[in-house]
Short mmCIF file of C-alpha atoms and ligand atoms in Angstrom, two decimals:
data_model
loop_
_atom_site.label_atom_id
_atom_site.label_comp_id
_atom_site.label_asym_id
_atom_site.label_seq_id
_atom_site.Cartn_x
_atom_site.Cartn_y
_atom_site.Cartn_z
CA GLY A 10 28.50 -2.32 -12.81
CA GLY A 11 25.65 0.22 -13.50
CA ASP A 12 26.40 2.87 -16.07
CA THR A 13 30.27 2.34 -15.86
CA ASP A 14 30.18 -1.40 -16.74
CA ARG A 15 32.19 -1.96 -19.94
CA GLY A 16 31.13 -5.50 -20.25
CA THR A 17 34.40 -6.93 -19.55
CA SER A 18 33.06 -10.06 -17.99
CA VAL A 19 33.06 -13.63 -19.30
CA ILE A 20 30.48 -16.38 -19.99
CA THR A 21 31.26 -19.24 -17.84
CA ARG A 22 31.35 -23.00 -19.20
CA THR A 23 28.17 -25.00 -18.83
CA LYS A 24 29.34 -27.72 -21.16
CA THR A 25 29.32 -31.13 -19.18
CA LYS A 26 30.87 -34.40 -20.20
CA THR A 27 28.71 -36.18 -22.52
CA GLN A 28 27.35 -39.48 -20.34
CA ARG A 29 27.91 -42.76 -22.42
CA PRO A 30 25.55 -45.52 -21.58
CA SER A 31 26.57 -48.61 -19.63
CA LEU A 32 27.16 -51.63 -21.94
CA TYR A 33 26.17 -54.87 -21.42
CA ARG A 34 27.56 -58.43 -22.46
CA VAL A 35 24.88 -60.94 -24.01
CA LEU A 36 26.01 -64.46 -23.14
CA LEU A 37 24.87 -67.96 -24.38
CA LEU A 38 25.03 -70.84 -21.95
CA ASN A 39 25.81 -74.33 -22.76
CA ASP A 40 23.68 -77.08 -22.47
CA ASP A 41 23.54 -80.85 -23.56
CA TYR A 42 20.36 -80.94 -25.69
CA THR A 43 20.27 -77.71 -28.16
CA PRO A 44 21.67 -78.80 -31.51
CA MET A 45 25.00 -77.08 -32.60
CA GLU A 46 23.53 -76.02 -35.65
CA PHE A 47 20.53 -74.33 -33.86
CA VAL A 48 22.95 -72.31 -31.91
CA VAL A 49 24.92 -71.10 -34.92
CA HIS A 50 21.58 -70.08 -36.63
CA VAL A 51 20.84 -68.09 -33.69
CA LEU A 52 23.90 -66.24 -33.84
CA GLU A 53 23.56 -65.54 -37.47
CA ARG A 54 20.00 -64.37 -36.99
CA PHE A 55 20.11 -62.38 -33.89
CA PHE A 56 23.51 -61.38 -33.52
CA GLN A 57 24.84 -60.67 -37.26
CA LYS A 58 27.30 -63.18 -37.20
CA ASP A 59 28.71 -64.90 -40.40
CA GLN A 60 28.73 -68.84 -40.28
CA GLU A 61 32.24 -69.01 -39.56
CA ALA A 62 32.28 -66.44 -36.76
CA ALA A 63 29.02 -68.12 -35.38
CA THR A 64 30.66 -71.68 -35.40
CA VAL A 65 33.64 -70.25 -33.25
CA ILE A 66 31.40 -68.71 -30.61
CA MET A 67 29.17 -71.88 -30.49
CA LEU A 68 32.20 -74.32 -30.03
CA HIS A 69 33.61 -71.66 -27.24
CA VAL A 70 30.30 -71.92 -25.49
CA HIS A 71 30.00 -75.80 -26.11
CA LYS A 72 33.65 -76.13 -24.63
CA HIS A 73 33.84 -73.45 -21.87
CA GLY A 74 29.90 -73.29 -20.82
CA VAL A 75 29.34 -69.79 -21.57
CA GLY A 76 30.44 -67.34 -24.19
CA GLU A 77 29.65 -63.67 -25.48
CA CYS A 78 27.57 -63.12 -28.29
CA GLY A 79 28.00 -59.11 -28.34
CA VAL A 80 28.00 -56.09 -26.38
CA TYR A 81 24.89 -53.64 -26.55
CA THR A 82 23.09 -50.88 -24.52
CA TYR A 83 20.68 -52.08 -22.13
CA GLU A 84 17.41 -52.00 -24.13
CA VAL A 85 19.31 -53.57 -27.23
CA ALA A 86 20.71 -56.40 -24.99
CA GLU A 87 17.33 -57.02 -23.23
CA THR A 88 15.70 -57.25 -26.79
CA LYS A 89 18.22 -59.84 -27.88
CA VAL A 90 17.97 -61.96 -24.87
CA THR A 91 14.14 -62.01 -25.16
CA GLN A 92 14.44 -62.79 -28.97
CA VAL A 93 16.62 -65.62 -28.17
CA MET A 94 14.66 -67.13 -25.47
CA ASP A 95 11.49 -66.93 -27.24
CA PHE A 96 13.14 -68.53 -30.51
CA ALA A 97 14.67 -71.47 -28.23
CA ARG A 98 11.25 -71.96 -26.40
CA GLN A 99 9.32 -72.17 -29.87
CA HIS A 100 11.70 -74.80 -31.12
CA GLN A 101 11.58 -76.69 -27.59
CA HIS A 102 15.29 -76.28 -27.03
CA PRO A 103 16.60 -75.46 -23.38
CA LEU A 104 18.96 -72.75 -24.94
CA GLN A 105 19.51 -70.06 -22.08
CA CYS A 106 20.91 -66.43 -23.09
CA VAL A 107 21.44 -64.05 -20.47
CA MET A 108 23.04 -60.48 -20.21
CA GLU A 109 25.44 -58.91 -17.71
CA LYS A 110 26.66 -55.35 -17.10
CA ASN A 111 30.15 -54.98 -18.38
N1 TYC B 203 26.31 -78.68 -26.08
C1 TYC B 203 25.40 -78.82 -27.13
C2 TYC B 203 25.55 -80.12 -27.91
O1 TYC B 203 26.40 -80.71 -27.69
C3 TYC B 203 25.68 -77.57 -28.29
C4 TYC B 203 25.40 -76.24 -27.54
C5 TYC B 203 26.49 -75.28 -27.95
C6 TYC B 203 24.26 -76.06 -26.92
C7 TYC B 203 26.40 -73.96 -27.28
C8 TYC B 203 24.15 -74.67 -26.24
O2 TYC B 203 25.04 -72.35 -26.15
C9 TYC B 203 25.06 -73.82 -26.51
N2 TYC B 203 24.75 -80.30 -28.81
#
């Protein structure tokens, strides 16, 4: 220290691990009334699925009651749910879309 310090100390590491955002699954729920073609259209329009992938997901939901449309950060997932619910309501279909933490 003082006049005799020859600068041999080291800089301590302040780097921290990058925090990855939590991810949320967006799910479609089955019902008895929403037309299959409407659900396929929703998956194409809001979840960027091609017709074949959209049909696979729609049939999975139809058979099992629930199915995954995609996995997103909180804000994106919330936006997808709102867009699907608004679109379904506009067309007077009871289609339900929800999100759940991964
Ligand atoms: N069960 C509906 C029918 O038979 C089709 C359907 C599929 C509805 C998926 C909703 O999320 C859904 N017309």
